[in-house]
């Protein structure tokens, strides 16, 4: 029974990873597609490939998610806690995908784990939640906004005398590189979160020790699932990021993607923090748009997105808590 639960939780984790891929595909390629730097299918293929590569660069974020957020009890009860947390994150992913809102799959996962742990009276490592989730959750969009604005200002100054047509064509080519960098950062961040949850399930089931390295098959499975999800695309959210916030030029798209990539790499490698790629690219797009004029950003759409951000952790936690009570009644 316990082995079957471990397998079941791993499968649910890979389903979450897949939904994370198609939910967040827009993060990497919406700006490139909206500026016609890349065709949608080519952009999705590139993003899927770079997601796969990015998942193999580091496992620091996976370690944070796997051992730094909750401490579920061992055995069947702990596996139910982890499974319920994943269900909460998956349900919230589908809700926000349906309404085309670029919410955070990462924070949905964290909220789900915390919600199920609280419902089960398990240990939540609040120090880790605050330092590795809440503080980076606030800082990363602010840094993305400011960095996007600064890069855009630098581009406007450097190319102030350039031929607009030639400069636009050049930035379309440059966006291929910046979109690839963004997709690499997405794999570096988001695929690792699923690795961390699978490791948590294995640890809870007694198949690995706390300080063991992440098994290679876990890395490959998480990388493959998020890549397949990315290739399937998330067109509703792509439309929001690419067109509804601001109509982007190739130079603006390049600036936003470059800013977001820098934030993702820094937080994953230096801070070991599981930040939201969605928050980061969205805030970078807003920062880039604000350099043109504040009215260029559709702040009403931005407000709806921020509302989804605020609701993500508590909403996923609530669904996870309800899922825990159901699973506890059925399984235990």
Coordinates of C-alpha atoms in Angstrom, one line a residue:
X1 CA 0.0 0.0 0.0
X2 CA 2.8 2.4 0.9
X3 CA 4.7 1.6 -2.2
X4 CA 1.6 2.2 -4.3
X5 CA 1.1 5.6 -2.6
X6 CA 4.7 6.6 -3.4
X7 CA 4.1 5.7 -7.1
X8 CA 0.8 7.5 -7.0
X9 CA 2.3 10.7 -5.5
X10 CA 5.2 10.6 -8.1
X11 CA 2.6 10.3 -10.9
X12 CA 0.6 13.2 -9.5
X13 CA 3.8 15.3 -9.2
X14 CA 4.6 14.6 -12.9
X15 CA 1.0 15.7 -13.8
X16 CA 1.6 18.9 -11.9
X17 CA 4.9 19.3 -13.8
X18 CA 3.1 18.9 -17.1
X19 CA 0.4 21.4 -16.1
X20 CA 3.2 23.8 -15.0
X21 CA 4.7 23.5 -18.4
X22 CA 1.7 24.4 -20.4
X23 CA 0.6 26.9 -17.8
X24 CA 4.0 28.7 -17.9
X25 CA 4.9 28.2 -21.6
X26 CA 3.8 31.8 -22.1
X27 CA 6.5 33.0 -19.7
X28 CA 9.3 32.2 -22.1
X29 CA 7.7 32.8 -25.5
X30 CA 4.8 35.2 -25.3
X31 CA 6.9 38.3 -26.0
X32 CA 8.7 36.6 -28.9
X33 CA 5.5 35.4 -30.5
X34 CA 3.7 38.7 -30.0
X35 CA 6.5 40.6 -31.7
X36 CA 6.7 37.9 -34.5
X37 CA 10.4 37.2 -33.6
X38 CA 9.4 33.5 -33.6
X39 CA 6.5 31.5 -34.9
X40 CA 4.4 29.9 -32.2
X41 CA 5.4 26.3 -32.9
X42 CA 9.1 27.1 -33.3
X43 CA 9.0 29.1 -30.1
X44 CA 7.3 26.3 -28.2
X45 CA 9.8 23.7 -29.5
X46 CA 12.7 26.0 -28.5
X47 CA 11.2 26.6 -25.0
X48 CA 10.6 22.9 -24.4
X49 CA 14.2 22.0 -25.4
X50 CA 15.7 24.8 -23.1
X51 CA 13.4 23.7 -20.3
X52 CA 14.9 20.3 -20.5
X53 CA 18.4 21.6 -20.5
X54 CA 17.7 24.1 -17.6
X55 CA 16.4 21.3 -15.4
X56 CA 19.8 19.7 -15.4
X57 CA 21.9 22.7 -14.4
X58 CA 21.3 22.7 -10.7
X59 CA 19.3 21.0 -7.9
X60 CA 19.5 23.7 -5.2
X61 CA 15.8 24.8 -5.6
X62 CA 14.7 21.2 -5.6
X63 CA 16.6 20.8 -2.3
X64 CA 14.7 23.8 -0.8
X65 CA 11.3 22.5 -1.9
X66 CA 12.1 18.9 -0.8
X67 CA 13.4 19.6 2.6
X68 CA 12.9 23.3 3.5
X69 CA 9.1 23.9 3.4
X70 CA 7.3 21.1 5.3
X71 CA 8.2 18.1 7.4
X72 CA 5.5 15.5 6.7
X73 CA 5.4 12.4 8.9
X74 CA 6.8 9.2 7.5
X75 CA 4.8 6.5 5.9
X76 CA 1.2 6.5 4.5
X77 CA 0.1 9.6 6.4
X78 CA 3.0 11.7 5.1
X79 CA 2.4 10.6 1.5
X80 CA -1.3 11.6 1.8
X81 CA -0.1 15.1 2.9
X82 CA 2.3 15.4 -0.1
X83 CA -0.3 14.1 -2.5
X84 CA -3.0 16.5 -1.3
X85 CA -0.6 19.5 -1.6
X86 CA 0.0 18.5 -5.3
X87 CA -3.7 18.3 -6.0
X88 CA -4.2 21.8 -4.6
X89 CA -1.5 23.2 -6.9
X90 CA -2.9 21.3 -10.0
X91 CA -6.5 22.5 -9.4
X92 CA -5.3 26.2 -9.0
X93 CA -3.3 25.8 -12.2
X94 CA -6.4 24.8 -14.1
X95 CA -8.5 27.5 -12.7
X96 CA -6.1 30.3 -13.6
X97 CA -5.4 28.7 -17.0
X98 CA -9.1 28.7 -17.7
X99 CA -9.4 32.4 -17.0
X100 CA -6.1 33.2 -18.8
X101 CA -4.4 34.6 -15.7
X102 CA -0.6 34.1 -15.4
X103 CA -0.6 33.1 -11.8
X104 CA 2.4 31.3 -10.2
X105 CA 2.5 27.5 -10.4
X106 CA 5.4 27.7 -8.0
X107 CA 3.5 29.5 -5.3
X108 CA 0.5 27.2 -6.0
X109 CA 2.7 24.3 -5.1
X110 CA 4.1 25.9 -2.0
X111 CA 0.6 26.9 -0.9
X112 CA -0.7 23.4 -1.5
X113 CA 2.1 21.8 0.6
X114 CA 1.6 24.3 3.4
X115 CA -2.2 23.9 3.3
X116 CA -2.2 20.1 3.4
X117 CA 0.5 20.1 6.2
X118 CA -1.6 22.5 8.3
X119 CA -4.7 20.4 7.8
X120 CA -2.8 17.3 8.9
X121 CA -1.2 19.1 11.8
X122 CA 2.2 18.4 10.3
X123 CA 5.3 20.6 10.8
X124 CA 5.6 23.7 8.5
X125 CA 9.0 25.2 8.4
X126 CA 7.9 28.8 8.6
X127 CA 11.4 30.2 8.7
X128 CA 12.0 28.5 5.3
X129 CA 8.7 29.7 3.9
X130 CA 9.4 33.3 4.9
X131 CA 13.1 33.4 3.8
X132 CA 12.9 31.2 0.7
X133 CA 9.3 31.9 -0.6
X134 CA 7.6 35.1 0.8
X135 CA 10.6 37.5 0.7
X136 CA 11.7 36.4 -2.8
X137 CA 8.0 36.5 -3.9
X138 CA 8.0 40.2 -3.0
X139 CA 11.5 41.1 -4.2
X140 CA 11.6 39.3 -7.5
X141 CA 8.7 41.2 -9.2
X142 CA 10.1 44.5 -7.9
X143 CA 13.6 43.7 -9.2
X144 CA 12.1 42.4 -12.5
X145 CA 10.2 45.7 -12.9
X146 CA 13.2 47.9 -12.2
X147 CA 15.7 45.8 -14.2
X148 CA 13.3 45.7 -17.2
X149 CA 12.9 49.5 -17.0
X150 CA 16.7 50.1 -16.7
X151 CA 17.5 47.7 -19.6
X152 CA 14.9 49.4 -21.8
X153 CA 16.2 52.9 -21.0
X154 CA 19.7 51.7 -21.8
X155 CA 18.5 50.3 -25.2
X156 CA 16.7 53.6 -26.0
X157 CA 19.8 55.6 -25.3
X158 CA 22.3 53.3 -27.1
X159 CA 20.1 53.0 -30.2
X160 CA 18.7 56.5 -30.2
X161 CA 20.2 57.3 -33.6
X162 CA 19.7 53.9 -35.2
X163 CA 17.4 53.2 -38.1
X164 CA 14.1 52.0 -36.6
X165 CA 13.6 49.4 -39.2
X166 CA 17.1 47.9 -39.0
X167 CA 17.1 48.1 -35.2
X168 CA 13.7 46.3 -35.0
X169 CA 14.9 43.5 -37.3
X170 CA 18.1 43.2 -35.2
X171 CA 16.1 42.9 -31.9
X172 CA 13.9 40.2 -33.5
X173 CA 17.0 38.1 -33.9
X174 CA 18.2 39.0 -30.4
X175 CA 14.9 37.9 -29.0
X176 CA 15.6 34.3 -30.1
X177 CA 18.5 34.4 -27.7
X178 CA 16.7 36.2 -24.9
X179 CA 13.6 33.8 -25.2
X180 CA 16.0 30.8 -25.0
X181 CA 17.6 32.3 -21.9
X182 CA 14.2 32.8 -20.4
X183 CA 13.2 29.2 -21.1
X184 CA 16.4 27.9 -19.6
X185 CA 15.7 29.9 -16.5
X186 CA 12.2 28.4 -16.4
X187 CA 13.6 24.9 -16.5
X188 CA 16.2 25.9 -13.9
X189 CA 13.4 27.1 -11.6
X190 CA 10.2 25.2 -12.2
X191 CA 11.3 21.7 -13.1
X192 CA 13.3 21.6 -9.9
X193 CA 10.2 22.2 -7.8
X194 CA 8.7 19.0 -9.1
X195 CA 12.0 17.2 -8.4
X196 CA 11.9 18.5 -4.9
X197 CA 8.3 17.1 -4.3
X198 CA 9.2 13.7 -5.8
X199 CA 12.3 13.7 -3.5
X200 CA 10.0 14.6 -0.6
X201 CA 7.7 11.6 -1.5
X202 CA 10.7 9.2 -1.7
X203 CA 12.0 10.6 1.7
X204 CA 8.6 10.2 3.3
X205 CA 8.3 6.7 2.0
X206 CA 11.8 5.8 3.3
X207 CA 13.4 5.3 0.0
X208 CA 16.0 8.1 0.3
X209 CA 17.8 9.9 3.2
X210 CA 17.4 13.6 3.8
X211 CA 20.9 14.5 2.5
X212 CA 21.0 12.1 -0.4
X213 CA 21.5 13.6 -3.9
X214 CA 18.4 14.0 -6.2
X215 CA 18.3 10.7 -8.2
X216 CA 19.1 11.0 -11.9
X217 CA 15.8 9.4 -12.9
X218 CA 13.9 12.0 -10.9
X219 CA 15.8 14.8 -12.8
X220 CA 15.1 13.2 -16.2
X221 CA 11.4 12.5 -15.4
X222 CA 10.7 16.1 -14.2
X223 CA 12.6 17.6 -17.1
X224 CA 10.7 15.5 -19.6
X225 CA 7.3 16.3 -18.1
X226 CA 7.7 20.0 -18.0
X227 CA 9.2 20.0 -21.5
X228 CA 6.2 18.1 -22.9
X229 CA 3.8 20.4 -21.1
X230 CA 5.6 23.5 -22.5
X231 CA 5.4 22.1 -26.0
X232 CA 1.6 21.6 -25.7
X233 CA 1.4 25.4 -25.2
X234 CA -0.8 27.7 -23.0
X235 CA -2.4 30.0 -25.5
X236 CA -4.8 31.8 -23.2
X237 CA -2.1 33.0 -20.9
X238 CA 0.2 33.7 -23.8
X239 CA -2.4 36.2 -25.1
X240 CA -2.5 38.0 -21.7
X241 CA 1.3 38.3 -21.4
X242 CA 2.0 39.1 -25.0
X243 CA -0.8 41.5 -25.9
X244 CA -3.2 42.4 -23.1
X245 CA -0.7 44.1 -20.7
X246 CA 1.1 46.1 -23.4
X247 CA 1.7 45.8 -27.2
X248 CA 5.4 45.0 -27.2
X249 CA 8.1 45.9 -29.8
X250 CA 11.0 43.6 -30.4
X251 CA 13.3 45.8 -28.4
X252 CA 10.8 45.8 -25.5
X253 CA 10.5 42.0 -25.7
X254 CA 14.2 41.6 -25.6
X255 CA 14.5 43.9 -22.6
X256 CA 11.8 42.1 -20.6
X257 CA 13.2 38.6 -21.3
X258 CA 16.7 39.7 -20.5
X259 CA 15.7 41.2 -17.2
X260 CA 13.5 38.2 -16.2
X261 CA 16.3 35.8 -17.1
X262 CA 18.8 37.5 -14.9
X263 CA 16.5 37.5 -11.9
X264 CA 15.7 33.8 -12.4
X265 CA 19.3 32.7 -12.6
X266 CA 20.3 34.8 -9.6
X267 CA 17.5 33.5 -7.4
X268 CA 18.0 29.9 -8.4
X269 CA 21.8 29.6 -8.1
X270 CA 22.7 32.3 -5.6
X271 CA 19.6 32.5 -3.3
X272 CA 18.4 28.9 -3.9
X273 CA 14.9 30.4 -3.8
X274 CA 11.9 28.9 -5.7
X275 CA 10.6 32.1 -7.2
X276 CA 7.8 32.5 -9.8
X277 CA 8.8 32.8 -13.4
X278 CA 5.3 34.2 -14.1
X279 CA 5.7 37.0 -11.6
X280 CA 9.1 37.9 -12.9
X281 CA 8.4 38.1 -16.6
X282 CA 5.1 39.9 -16.0
X283 CA 6.7 42.6 -13.8
X284 CA 9.5 42.9 -16.3
X285 CA 7.0 43.5 -19.1
X286 CA 5.3 46.2 -16.9
X287 CA 8.7 47.9 -16.2
X288 CA 9.6 48.0 -19.9
X289 CA 6.1 49.4 -20.8
X290 CA 6.3 52.1 -18.1
X291 CA 9.4 53.6 -19.8
X292 CA 7.3 54.5 -22.7
X293 CA 4.6 56.1 -20.6
X294 CA 2.6 54.9 -17.6
X295 CA -0.6 54.8 -19.6
X296 CA 1.0 52.3 -22.1
X297 CA 0.6 49.6 -19.5
X298 CA -3.0 48.4 -19.1
X299 CA -3.1 48.6 -15.4
X300 CA -6.6 47.1 -15.1
X301 CA -5.3 43.9 -16.6
X302 CA -2.2 44.1 -14.4
X303 CA -4.5 44.6 -11.4
X304 CA -6.4 41.3 -12.2
X305 CA -3.0 39.5 -12.4
X306 CA -1.9 40.9 -9.1
X307 CA -5.1 39.8 -7.5
X308 CA -4.4 36.2 -8.8
X309 CA -0.9 36.4 -7.3
X310 CA -2.3 37.4 -3.9
X311 CA -4.9 34.6 -4.0
X312 CA -2.6 31.9 -5.2
X313 CA -1.0 30.6 -2.0
X314 CA -4.2 30.7 0.2
X315 CA -6.5 29.3 -2.6
X316 CA -4.1 26.4 -3.3
X317 CA -3.8 25.9 0.4
X318 CA -7.5 25.7 0.8
X319 CA -8.0 23.2 -2.0
X320 CA -5.1 21.1 -0.7
X321 CA -6.6 21.1 2.8
X322 CA -9.9 19.8 1.4
X323 CA -8.0 17.3 -0.7
X324 CA -6.2 16.1 2.4
X325 CA -9.4 15.5 4.3
X326 CA -10.8 13.5 1.4
X327 CA -7.7 11.4 0.9
X328 CA -7.3 10.8 4.6
X329 CA -10.9 9.5 4.7
X330 CA -10.4 7.2 1.6
X331 CA -6.8 6.0 2.1
X332 CA -6.3 6.0 5.8

